[in-house]
Every structure is written in structure tokens, then in C-alpha cells.
Short mmCIF file of C-alpha atoms (C1' of nucleotides) in Angstrom, two decimals:
data_model
loop_
_atom_site.label_atom_id
_atom_site.label_comp_id
_atom_site.label_asym_id
_atom_site.label_seq_id
_atom_site.Cartn_x
_atom_site.Cartn_y
_atom_site.Cartn_z
CA MET I 171 -48.17 5.12 -9.10
CA PRO I 172 -44.48 5.97 -9.59
CA VAL I 173 -43.18 6.57 -13.07
CA THR I 174 -39.63 6.70 -14.36
CA PRO I 175 -38.62 10.38 -14.37
CA ASP I 176 -38.62 11.83 -17.84
CA VAL I 177 -35.76 14.27 -17.40
CA ASP I 178 -32.39 13.86 -15.74
CA ILE I 179 -30.45 16.90 -14.69
CA ILE I 180 -27.28 15.01 -15.32
CA SER I 181 -26.28 12.60 -18.04
CA ASP I 182 -25.69 9.72 -15.67
CA GLY I 183 -22.68 7.50 -16.07
CA SER I 184 -21.38 8.28 -19.55
CA ALA I 185 -17.78 7.81 -18.54
CA GLY I 186 -16.27 9.98 -21.24
CA ALA I 187 -17.62 13.35 -20.16
CA SER I 188 -15.00 15.13 -18.09
CA VAL I 189 -14.77 18.71 -16.96
CA ILE I 190 -11.11 18.70 -17.67
CA GLY I 191 -11.60 17.31 -21.15
CA ILE I 192 -13.85 20.23 -21.96
CA HIS I 193 -11.45 22.61 -20.36
CA ALA I 194 -8.31 21.16 -21.90
CA LYS I 195 -8.35 23.47 -24.90
CA PHE I 196 -7.81 26.42 -22.57
CA GLY I 197 -4.27 25.16 -22.05
CA ALA I 198 -4.14 23.01 -18.94
CA ALA I 199 -0.61 22.04 -17.90
CA GLU I 200 0.78 18.52 -17.62
CA THR I 201 2.89 17.58 -14.61
CA PHE I 202 4.75 14.47 -13.53
CA TYR I 203 5.02 12.94 -10.10
CA ALA I 204 7.47 10.24 -9.05
CA LYS I 205 6.32 7.13 -7.16
CA ASP I 206 5.13 8.06 -3.65
CA GLU I 207 5.44 11.77 -4.30
CA GLU I 208 2.82 13.96 -2.65
CA ILE I 209 0.53 15.95 -4.96
CA TYR I 210 -1.36 17.86 -2.27
CA ARG I 211 -1.95 17.54 1.42
CA THR I 212 -4.95 17.72 3.75
CA GLY I 213 -5.74 21.30 4.71
CA GLU I 214 -3.86 22.93 1.85
CA PRO I 215 -5.84 25.51 -0.18
CA ALA I 216 -7.69 23.57 -2.88
CA ASP I 217 -6.85 25.69 -5.90
CA ARG I 218 -6.07 22.96 -8.44
CA ILE I 219 -7.98 20.07 -10.02
CA TYR I 220 -6.30 17.07 -11.60
CA GLU I 221 -6.90 14.41 -14.19
CA VAL I 222 -4.76 11.29 -14.30
CA ILE I 223 -3.11 10.78 -17.69
CA GLN I 224 -1.00 7.78 -16.78
CA GLY I 225 -0.23 5.97 -13.56
CA ALA I 226 -2.26 5.84 -10.35
CA VAL I 227 -2.97 8.08 -7.35
CA ARG I 228 -4.22 7.36 -3.83
CA SER I 229 -6.29 9.79 -1.73
CA TYR I 230 -6.37 9.22 2.02
CA LYS I 231 -6.68 10.57 5.53
CA VAL I 232 -4.73 9.50 8.60
CA LEU I 233 -5.81 9.41 12.24
CA SER I 234 -3.52 10.74 14.94
CA ASP I 235 -1.95 7.34 15.57
CA ARG I 236 -1.02 6.63 11.96
CA ARG I 237 -4.10 4.59 11.11
CA ARG I 238 -4.78 5.39 7.48
CA GLN I 239 -7.93 5.13 5.36
CA ILE I 240 -7.57 5.33 1.59
CA PHE I 241 -10.78 6.67 0.06
CA SER I 242 -10.03 6.03 -3.56
CA PHE I 243 -7.51 5.13 -6.20
CA HIS I 244 -7.50 7.37 -9.24
CA LEU I 245 -6.62 5.73 -12.57
CA PRO I 246 -6.12 7.23 -16.06
CA ASN I 247 -9.01 9.55 -17.06
CA ASP I 248 -10.16 9.94 -13.46
CA VAL I 249 -10.55 13.45 -12.10
CA PHE I 250 -9.44 14.10 -8.53
CA GLY I 251 -8.81 17.02 -6.21
CA LEU I 252 -12.26 18.45 -6.91
CA GLU I 253 -13.33 20.30 -3.74
CA TYR I 254 -16.23 22.56 -2.84
CA GLY I 255 -14.74 23.95 0.35
CA PRO I 256 -11.62 26.09 0.57
CA ASN I 257 -9.15 23.28 1.42
CA TYR I 258 -8.23 19.79 0.31
CA ARG I 259 -9.81 17.24 2.62
CA PHE I 260 -7.40 14.44 1.64
CA THR I 261 -3.78 13.91 0.96
CA SER I 262 -3.06 12.57 -2.52
CA GLU I 263 0.12 10.82 -3.64
CA ALA I 264 1.35 9.08 -6.76
CA VAL I 265 1.18 5.30 -6.28
CA VAL I 266 3.59 4.83 -9.19
CA ASP I 267 5.27 7.30 -11.54
CA THR I 268 2.32 9.31 -12.72
CA ALA I 269 1.41 11.96 -15.25
CA VAL I 270 -1.46 14.34 -14.52
CA ARG I 271 -3.19 17.25 -16.19
CA VAL I 272 -3.66 20.24 -13.89
CA ILE I 273 -6.03 23.14 -14.15
CA ARG I 274 -6.60 26.06 -11.85
CA ARG I 275 -9.81 25.85 -9.93
CA HIS I 276 -10.81 29.47 -10.38
CA SER I 277 -10.49 29.16 -14.13
CA LEU I 278 -12.73 26.11 -14.12
CA GLU I 279 -15.24 27.88 -11.90
CA HIS I 280 -15.25 30.77 -14.27
CA VAL I 281 -16.13 28.46 -17.14
CA ALA I 282 -18.75 26.67 -15.04
CA THR I 283 -20.72 29.87 -14.52
CA THR I 284 -21.03 30.43 -18.26
CA ASP I 285 -21.06 26.90 -19.70
CA VAL I 286 -23.96 24.83 -18.43
CA ARG I 287 -22.37 21.60 -19.62
CA VAL I 288 -19.40 22.15 -17.35
CA ALA I 289 -21.64 22.79 -14.36
CA ARG I 290 -23.55 19.63 -15.21
CA ASP I 291 -20.30 17.70 -15.44
CA LEU I 292 -19.32 18.86 -11.97
CA LEU I 293 -22.58 17.65 -10.49
CA ASN I 294 -22.29 14.42 -12.45
CA MET I 295 -18.81 13.68 -11.13
CA THR I 296 -19.75 14.54 -7.57
CA ALA I 297 -22.79 12.27 -7.79
CA ASN I 298 -20.58 9.46 -9.11
CA ASN I 299 -18.16 9.96 -6.24
CA LEU I 300 -21.06 9.77 -3.81
CA ARG I 301 -22.28 6.54 -5.37
CA ARG I 302 -18.86 4.96 -5.00
CA ALA I 303 -18.56 6.24 -1.44
CA ASP I 304 -21.87 4.62 -0.52
CA ASP I 305 -20.85 1.29 -2.02
CA HIS I 306 -17.59 1.49 -0.14
CA MET I 307 -19.37 2.17 3.16
CA LEU I 308 -21.34 -1.03 2.72
CA LEU I 309 -18.09 -2.88 2.05
CA LEU I 310 -16.25 -1.37 5.02
CA GLY I 311 -19.11 -1.76 7.47
CA ARG I 312 -20.57 -5.13 6.61
CA LYS I 313 -18.30 -7.34 4.51
CA LEU I 314 -15.84 -10.04 5.57
CA ALA I 315 -12.15 -9.90 4.69
CA LEU I 316 -12.53 -12.31 1.79
CA GLU I 317 -15.54 -10.48 0.39
CA LYS I 318 -13.67 -7.18 0.62
CA VAL I 319 -10.70 -8.51 -1.30
CA ALA I 320 -12.95 -10.16 -3.89
CA ALA I 321 -14.85 -6.89 -4.40
CA PHE I 322 -11.56 -5.04 -4.74
CA LEU I 323 -10.28 -7.43 -7.42
CA LEU I 324 -13.52 -7.13 -9.37
CA GLU I 325 -13.45 -3.34 -9.16
CA MET I 326 -9.85 -3.14 -10.25
CA ASP I 327 -10.24 -5.71 -13.00
CA LYS I 328 -13.04 -3.64 -14.49
CA ARG I 329 -11.28 -0.30 -14.16
CA LEU I 330 -7.81 -1.45 -15.18
CA ALA I 331 -9.18 -3.21 -18.25
CA GLN I 332 -10.57 0.13 -19.48
CA THR I 333 -7.14 1.72 -19.26
CA GLY I 334 -5.22 -1.22 -20.70
CA MET I 335 -3.30 -1.88 -17.49
CA ILE I 336 -2.62 -5.48 -16.58
CA ALA I 337 -1.14 -5.67 -13.05
CA LEU I 338 -2.30 -4.00 -9.85
CA PRO I 339 -0.26 -0.83 -9.50
CA MET I 340 -0.57 -0.60 -5.68
CA HIS I 341 1.03 -2.48 -2.81
CA ARG I 342 -0.58 -4.76 -0.20
CA ARG I 343 -0.41 -1.98 2.37
CA ASP I 344 -2.42 0.33 0.10
CA ILE I 345 -5.02 -2.33 -0.60
CA ALA I 346 -5.30 -3.02 3.12
CA ASP I 347 -5.81 0.66 3.94
CA TYR I 348 -8.44 0.89 1.22
CA LEU I 349 -10.38 -2.12 2.53
CA GLY I 350 -10.02 -1.48 6.26
CA LEU I 351 -7.79 -4.54 6.76
CA THR I 352 -4.15 -5.29 7.53
CA LEU I 353 -1.58 -6.11 4.91
CA GLU I 354 -1.24 -9.68 6.24
CA THR I 355 -4.97 -10.33 5.95
CA VAL I 356 -4.94 -9.06 2.36
CA SER I 357 -1.98 -11.30 1.57
CA ARG I 358 -3.72 -14.35 3.03
CA ALA I 359 -6.97 -13.60 1.23
CA LEU I 360 -5.12 -13.41 -2.08
CA SER I 361 -3.63 -16.89 -1.55
CA MET R 168 2.41 29.31 -4.27
CA PRO R 169 -1.14 28.27 -3.47
CA VAL R 170 -3.72 30.89 -2.66
CA THR R 171 -7.17 30.56 -1.16
CA PRO R 172 -9.59 30.43 -4.09
CA ASP R 173 -11.45 33.67 -4.54
CA VAL R 174 -14.71 32.23 -5.82
CA ASP R 175 -16.71 29.24 -4.64
CA ILE R 176 -19.20 27.68 -6.97
CA ILE R 177 -21.23 26.74 -3.96
CA SER R 178 -22.00 28.56 -0.77
CA ASP R 179 -20.48 25.89 1.45
CA GLY R 180 -22.22 24.83 4.59
CA SER R 181 -24.85 27.50 5.19
CA ALA R 182 -27.31 25.02 6.64
CA GLY R 183 -30.43 27.00 5.90
CA ALA R 184 -30.37 26.87 2.13
CA SER R 185 -32.50 23.99 0.94
CA VAL R 186 -33.83 23.16 -2.47
CA ILE R 187 -37.10 22.19 -0.96
CA GLY R 188 -37.36 25.41 1.00
CA ILE R 189 -37.03 27.37 -2.20
CA HIS R 190 -39.47 25.12 -3.92
CA ALA R 191 -42.02 25.03 -1.14
CA LYS R 192 -44.07 27.91 -2.48
CA PHE R 193 -44.93 25.80 -5.52
CA GLY R 194 -47.13 23.73 -3.26
CA ALA R 195 -45.19 20.70 -2.04
CA ALA R 196 -47.33 18.18 -0.16
CA GLU R 197 -46.88 17.02 3.42
CA THR R 198 -47.14 13.35 4.26
CA PHE R 199 -46.94 11.31 7.44
CA TYR R 200 -45.30 7.97 8.02
CA ALA R 201 -45.80 5.75 11.05
CA LYS R 202 -42.83 4.27 12.97
CA ASP R 203 -40.98 1.72 10.80
CA GLU R 204 -43.06 2.49 7.74
CA GLU R 205 -41.25 2.33 4.42
CA ILE R 206 -41.02 5.56 2.41
CA TYR R 207 -39.34 4.13 -0.69
CA ARG R 208 -37.38 1.04 -1.55
CA THR R 209 -34.15 0.26 -3.37
CA GLY R 210 -34.68 0.04 -7.12
CA GLU R 211 -37.97 1.94 -7.18
CA PRO R 212 -38.16 4.84 -9.69
CA ALA R 213 -36.76 7.88 -7.91
CA ASP R 214 -39.43 10.43 -8.73
CA ARG R 215 -39.82 12.14 -5.36
CA ILE R 216 -37.56 14.12 -3.03
CA TYR R 217 -38.22 14.57 0.67
CA GLU R 218 -37.51 16.93 3.52
CA VAL R 219 -37.98 15.84 7.12
CA ILE R 220 -40.32 18.12 9.03
CA GLN R 221 -40.47 16.14 12.24
CA GLY R 222 -39.17 12.75 13.33
CA ALA R 223 -36.29 10.74 11.88
CA VAL R 224 -35.59 8.55 8.86
CA ARG R 225 -32.99 5.87 8.15
CA SER R 226 -31.57 5.07 4.70
CA TYR R 227 -29.91 1.70 4.20
CA LYS R 228 -28.99 -1.22 1.98
CA VAL R 229 -29.04 -4.90 2.86
CA LEU R 230 -26.82 -7.70 1.61
CA SER R 231 -28.35 -10.99 0.51
CA ASP R 232 -27.96 -12.55 3.96
CA ARG R 233 -29.71 -9.76 5.87
CA ARG R 234 -26.58 -7.85 6.86
CA ARG R 235 -27.64 -4.23 6.82
CA GLN R 236 -25.68 -0.99 6.47
CA ILE R 237 -27.40 2.25 7.39
CA PHE R 238 -25.86 5.13 5.45
CA SER R 239 -27.51 8.01 7.22
CA PHE R 240 -30.15 9.21 9.60
CA HIS R 241 -32.22 12.14 8.37
CA LEU R 242 -33.43 14.59 11.00
CA PRO R 243 -35.73 17.64 10.74
CA ASN R 244 -34.69 20.00 7.89
CA ASP R 245 -32.62 17.29 6.19
CA VAL R 246 -33.33 16.54 2.55
CA PHE R 247 -33.24 12.91 1.43
CA GLY R 248 -34.19 10.80 -1.57
CA LEU R 249 -32.19 13.04 -3.89
CA GLU R 250 -30.98 10.82 -6.73
CA TYR R 251 -29.22 11.45 -10.02
CA GLY R 252 -29.90 8.06 -11.57
CA PRO R 253 -33.35 6.71 -12.45
CA ASN R 254 -33.88 4.63 -9.27
CA TYR R 255 -33.53 4.93 -5.52
CA ARG R 256 -30.31 3.33 -4.39
CA PHE R 257 -31.45 2.92 -0.76
CA THR R 258 -34.47 1.93 1.19
CA SER R 259 -35.73 4.64 3.55
CA GLU R 260 -37.99 4.12 6.53
CA ALA R 261 -39.40 6.24 9.34
CA VAL R 262 -37.46 5.56 12.54
CA VAL R 263 -40.29 7.07 14.59
CA ASP R 264 -43.59 8.67 13.57
CA THR R 265 -42.43 11.19 11.00
CA ALA R 266 -43.75 14.09 8.96
CA VAL R 267 -42.11 14.87 5.60
CA ARG R 268 -42.53 17.35 2.80
CA VAL R 269 -42.59 15.75 -0.66
CA ILE R 270 -41.96 17.26 -4.04
CA ARG R 271 -41.93 15.66 -7.45
CA ARG R 272 -38.48 15.33 -8.90
CA HIS R 273 -39.36 16.47 -12.40
CA SER R 274 -40.83 19.68 -11.07
CA LEU R 275 -37.65 20.37 -9.11
CA GLU R 276 -35.53 19.60 -12.16
CA HIS R 277 -37.63 21.98 -14.18
CA VAL R 278 -36.94 24.75 -11.68
CA ALA R 279 -33.24 23.84 -11.52
CA THR R 280 -32.78 24.49 -15.23
CA THR R 281 -34.10 28.03 -14.90
CA ASP R 282 -33.08 29.04 -11.36
CA VAL R 283 -29.32 28.97 -10.85
CA ARG R 284 -29.68 29.09 -7.07
CA VAL R 285 -31.59 25.82 -7.09
CA ALA R 286 -28.94 24.15 -9.23
CA ARG R 287 -26.30 25.47 -6.84
CA ASP R 288 -28.26 24.11 -3.89
CA LEU R 289 -28.32 20.67 -5.46
CA LEU R 290 -24.58 20.64 -5.92
CA ASN R 291 -24.13 22.00 -2.40
CA MET R 292 -26.22 19.25 -0.84
CA THR R 293 -24.55 16.55 -2.87
CA ALA R 294 -21.13 17.84 -1.84
CA ASN R 295 -22.21 17.83 1.81
CA ASN R 296 -23.41 14.25 1.47
CA LEU R 297 -20.06 13.31 -0.02
CA ARG R 298 -18.21 14.96 2.86
CA ARG R 299 -20.23 13.01 5.40
CA ALA R 300 -19.77 9.79 3.44
CA ASP R 301 -16.00 10.27 3.49
CA ASP R 302 -15.94 10.88 7.23
CA HIS R 303 -18.07 7.80 7.72
CA MET R 304 -15.71 5.67 5.63
CA LEU R 305 -12.85 6.64 7.92
CA LEU R 306 -14.99 5.66 10.91
CA LEU R 307 -16.10 2.33 9.44
CA GLY R 308 -12.69 1.35 8.15
CA ARG R 309 -10.34 2.45 10.86
CA LYS R 310 -12.01 3.17 14.20
CA LEU R 311 -12.49 0.94 17.26
CA ALA R 312 -15.94 0.13 18.65
CA LEU R 313 -15.62 2.69 21.44
CA GLU R 314 -14.41 5.40 19.08
CA LYS R 315 -17.30 4.67 16.72
CA VAL R 316 -19.89 5.00 19.47
CA ALA R 317 -18.24 8.15 20.83
CA ALA R 318 -18.26 9.70 17.35
CA PHE R 319 -21.90 8.76 16.94
CA LEU R 320 -22.89 10.39 20.22
CA LEU R 321 -21.03 13.58 19.31
CA GLU R 322 -22.64 13.68 15.88
CA MET R 323 -26.12 13.13 17.26
CA ASP R 324 -25.66 15.55 20.14
CA LYS R 325 -24.76 18.26 17.67
CA ARG R 326 -27.54 17.48 15.20
CA LEU R 327 -30.28 16.82 17.73
CA ALA R 328 -29.49 20.02 19.61
CA GLN R 329 -30.22 22.00 16.42
CA THR R 330 -33.65 20.47 16.17
CA GLY R 331 -34.51 20.67 19.85
CA MET R 332 -34.69 16.89 20.31
CA ILE R 333 -33.40 15.45 23.55
CA ALA R 334 -33.25 11.65 23.34
CA LEU R 335 -31.85 9.44 20.60
CA PRO R 336 -34.78 8.51 18.38
CA MET R 337 -33.26 5.25 17.09
CA HIS R 338 -32.75 1.82 18.60
CA ARG R 339 -29.50 -0.02 19.39
CA ARG R 340 -29.94 -2.17 16.31
CA ASP R 341 -30.06 0.95 14.10
CA ILE R 342 -27.01 2.46 15.76
CA ALA R 343 -25.16 -0.82 15.31
CA ASP R 344 -26.02 -1.02 11.61
CA TYR R 345 -24.90 2.58 11.18
CA LEU R 346 -21.54 1.97 12.86
CA GLY R 347 -20.78 -1.48 11.46
CA LEU R 348 -21.12 -3.15 14.87
CA THR R 349 -23.54 -5.48 16.63
CA LEU R 350 -26.25 -4.29 18.96
CA GLU R 351 -24.53 -5.96 21.95
CA THR R 352 -21.28 -4.13 21.29
CA VAL R 353 -23.13 -0.82 21.08
CA SER R 354 -24.91 -1.57 24.34
CA ARG R 355 -21.63 -2.39 26.09
CA ALA R 356 -19.90 0.68 24.72
CA LEU R 357 -22.69 2.88 26.09
CA SER R 358 -22.24 1.45 29.59
"C1'" DC U 178 26.36 -10.06 -5.63
"C1'" DG U 179 23.97 -8.42 -1.86
"C1'" DC U 180 20.98 -5.08 0.00
"C1'" DC U 181 16.31 -3.53 0.58
"C1'" DA U 182 11.57 -3.27 -0.02
"C1'" DC U 183 7.80 -6.22 -0.56
"C1'" DC U 184 5.40 -10.29 0.23
"C1'" DT U 185 4.16 -14.70 2.41
"C1'" DT U 186 3.46 -17.73 6.12
"C1'" DG U 187 3.09 -19.36 10.90
"C1'" DA U 188 1.90 -19.00 15.84
"C1'" DC U 189 -0.50 -16.60 19.00
"C1'" DT U 190 -3.72 -12.84 20.79
"C1'" DC U 191 -7.70 -10.18 21.22
"C1'" DA U 192 -11.62 -7.06 19.87
"C1'" DG U 193 -15.76 -7.79 18.75
"C1'" DG U 194 -19.28 -11.32 17.40
"C1'" DT U 195 -22.43 -15.02 18.87
"C1'" DC U 196 -25.48 -17.26 21.84
"C1'" DA U 197 -28.18 -17.17 25.72
"C1'" DA U 198 -30.19 -15.69 29.89
"C1'" DC U 199 -32.24 -12.14 32.32
"C1'" DT U 200 -34.25 -7.35 33.22
"C1'" DA U 201 -36.68 -3.25 32.07
"C1'" DT U 202 -40.39 -0.93 29.69
"C1'" DT U 203 -44.45 -0.56 26.99
"C1'" DG U 204 -48.77 -1.86 25.35
"C1'" DT U 205 -53.25 -4.61 25.47
"C1'" DG U 206 -57.30 -6.83 26.94
"C1'" DG U 207 -60.13 -8.42 30.68
"C1'" DC V 61 -55.96 -1.54 37.58
"C1'" DC V 62 -53.74 -5.65 37.02
"C1'" DA V 63 -52.02 -9.88 34.31
"C1'" DC V 64 -49.17 -10.96 30.65
"C1'" DA V 65 -47.15 -10.46 26.07
"C1'" DA V 66 -44.19 -8.30 23.37
"C1'" DT V 67 -40.32 -5.38 22.51
"C1'" DA V 68 -35.97 -3.31 23.80
"C1'" DG V 69 -31.92 -3.31 26.43
"C1'" DT V 70 -28.26 -5.32 29.41
"C1'" DT V 71 -25.03 -8.61 30.86
"C1'" DG V 72 -22.31 -12.90 30.95
"C1'" DA V 73 -19.68 -16.78 28.87
"C1'" DC V 74 -17.65 -18.35 25.09
"C1'" DC V 75 -15.95 -18.27 20.17
"C1'" DT V 76 -13.76 -16.72 16.03
"C1'" DG V 77 -12.18 -13.60 12.28
"C1'" DA V 78 -8.87 -10.67 11.83
"C1'" DG V 79 -4.87 -8.33 14.07
"C1'" DT V 80 -0.16 -8.70 15.93
"C1'" DC V 81 4.36 -10.28 16.11
"C1'" DA V 82 7.96 -12.64 14.08
"C1'" DA V 83 10.54 -15.40 10.81
"C1'" DG V 84 11.64 -16.41 6.12
"C1'" DG V 85 11.30 -15.95 1.11
"C1'" DT V 86 11.80 -13.31 -3.37
"C1'" DG V 87 12.72 -10.13 -6.86
"C1'" DG V 88 14.70 -5.77 -8.53
"C1'" DC V 89 18.36 -2.55 -8.59
"C1'" DG V 90 22.81 -0.24 -7.53
#
DNA sequence: CGCCACCTTGACTCAGGTCAACTATTGTGG
DNA sequence: CCACAATAGTTGACCTGAGTCAAGGTGGCG
């Protein structure tokens, strides 16, 4: 007879806990990116990790013939650019004028080996990313255009509310590439 | 000027390292499931973790109207059922007659707090799952039916070869629900 | 003011879904 | 060992949700 596990390795879901937050006191730098400016590119050595302070960021891959899939939008307090291999797997760009906090990966890894909470945070964030990836696979594989757009609006409403934003920061083309649709279909669904 | 990071928290990709393997000496149990038998169900307390010994397993979610998305097929040596929240997020079933190794989650978590290698393994596996989820999002969102089936055959060829299997263990319906297609489209693409 | 980037809307096309028949292949009982 | 069900796969004809192509609209900024 299954029982609810008594111990969790990670402190699931408590949105506040962030590796960068813990690490901030070590003097992470702030940087600004203009609208549409590239932050890093697929294949580049992944030696930095970012936290959005203000604005929005998109992470995506493109196929050879320009088809693009956006994997996620990063809003204020979101961490992105966290990799476990040597290189960035995505390209990330500022959707609007954006401020980020940057820390060096090796310095974070150094802290992670001594501070258990940081290591736990890393696992926690990766697990959260996996959860969102799974939900998004269900959306991409099995939902209709209208359901996709509805799900997107609900997701954004929830996330933007937390950061005090009011309007969607991204364009129709970005939404389309996030939902596996075309910009025209997104426009029609919103009408 | 970016430099390749000198230290990796995880030992990326070395397929052999498995949490269960390390834990096996503590006396994990083997269990057998018949073709199509359910191993666990969405929402059930996630108190066990599994490793496939022989056979194949599918993990999926279904929408209210029976639309199904398969997130992954687990083949021999794959670990599945690893959760960080209290409940299983998927349903998992044996695709064919299947043997698995089972360990209790709380016992693994106990080991993880004392053995750093186990904790590292957990992060490693989760990162690998995330990588595969991202690749699959690109496939689901932006690839044509033929490209999806081609990608599936390449993936399976590679993975089955490692385990010495020859034929695809799963049905057209499973392949379709993995690729976001219908069974007829899969059948046509294979011809 | 007028350009330019973004968005909307319409008409048409098409990739993939749906529905339906038919063909293996496998398993079961007599 | 053969009937015959049952399950899985293939193939065809048709349909439709979303893509494509194209024409306007609209709002912000130099």
C-alpha cells in the first residue's frame, strides 16, 4: 500500500528560492540588453548563468530552414542559461529591453560543492524546468490551436501577475513559435 | 571572452552511471509486468523508482477526451518513475512483458543525503531527461510527419542497438501518440 | 506627416486527420 | 490441425484545421 513519501530531496515549488539569490552577495554583475539583442547563442561555451531582473527573454532553437521553436519565455526572477553540458543548447534573446543579473558558472559550481542548499536549488530548478517541458510537450503534441492559445494566455496571466506586468511583452510571431503555430493562426485565435 | 568551463557539477552523459546501479547492493527487488500492465498511475504517491531490466515501458498523460501524449519509452537500463514532487505525474505501463528493478524512494533519498555521487547521479539523470524533452518539443512543434517518423526510427535504432533488441517493441498507436500523429499517418510514413 | 513594423482579415491550399474497408498475423478451442 | 475471432497493420477516399499568400489596417517614432 503506497504511502506519501516522508522526505523530499528538494523543497518543491517554493518560487522564491533561487541559486542566484543565494549567490548574489558574492557580487554578481548586472547587465542590460536592448530589445532583440542576443544574450548567448547555441553552441557557445556555457560559462554564465542569468536571472531576469526586468523585461523578458526568449530561448529557442532553429531548424536548418528557419523553422523556430521557442522553448520558454523568461520573466523577472526566472533563472536561465543553466546548463550541465559544456555549451548552451539554445539561443537566448531579449524580447524587450531587459536587465539581467549574471554570474560565472564556475563560481556557482564552486559554491554548490560546499553549500548543500545551492546544490538542492539547482536540482529543484532543473526539476521545475522538466515539469514545464512535459506540460509543453502535451500542448504541442495533442492540443488544438485554440486550446494552445488559451493555455498560453492562462500561463502568462499567472506569471505576469506575479511580476506586476500588465500586457504581453512578446509579439505574435514569438507566441506562434512557442505554441507550434503560425502568426496568423495565433492572431485569429485571439479574435 | 568565453572559455570552456573547467569544472562540471555532473559527469555529463556517461550512460553507465545509474542511481539504481549504485543502490542495487542494498537489496532492490525485481518485479515483472505483463504486456499492457500498469506500473503506476498519474496522481499516485511517488514512492518507488524503477529501472528497466528487460522489455519496454511507456510513460504518458491523457487529456479529458482520451487524447494521449506519450512522453518517453523506457528501454533496458533506463531509470523511470523518478519524481521530485509527492505524486507521479505520468502513468507508466509495460509495452511488452517487462522486468524491472524497484527501489523505495525514501531509501534512495536517504542515501543521496550521505553519498554525493548519488546526488550527482540524480541531477545528471534529470538533466538528461530535460535535454530529451527539449529535443522532443522541437520535434512536436516544428517537424513534418515524415521528419517525425524518421527521427523516431533513428532514435530507436540507436537505443535498441545498445540493448541488443532488433524489432520495435511498440505498436503504431504508441508511436503515433509519441510523435503527435495518428496511427494511419505513422503507417503511411513507414511505407 | 509618413514610414515601418506589427497586426488583422480574407481567400485559397494542403498536410494530416477521419472514416471505412480490407489484409495480415496471432491466438484459442474443438 | 483447422475454423474463426481478435488484434494489428495497410490502404483508399474524403474532410478539415491550420498553413500560405496576399491585401489592408493601425499605431509609434523619427
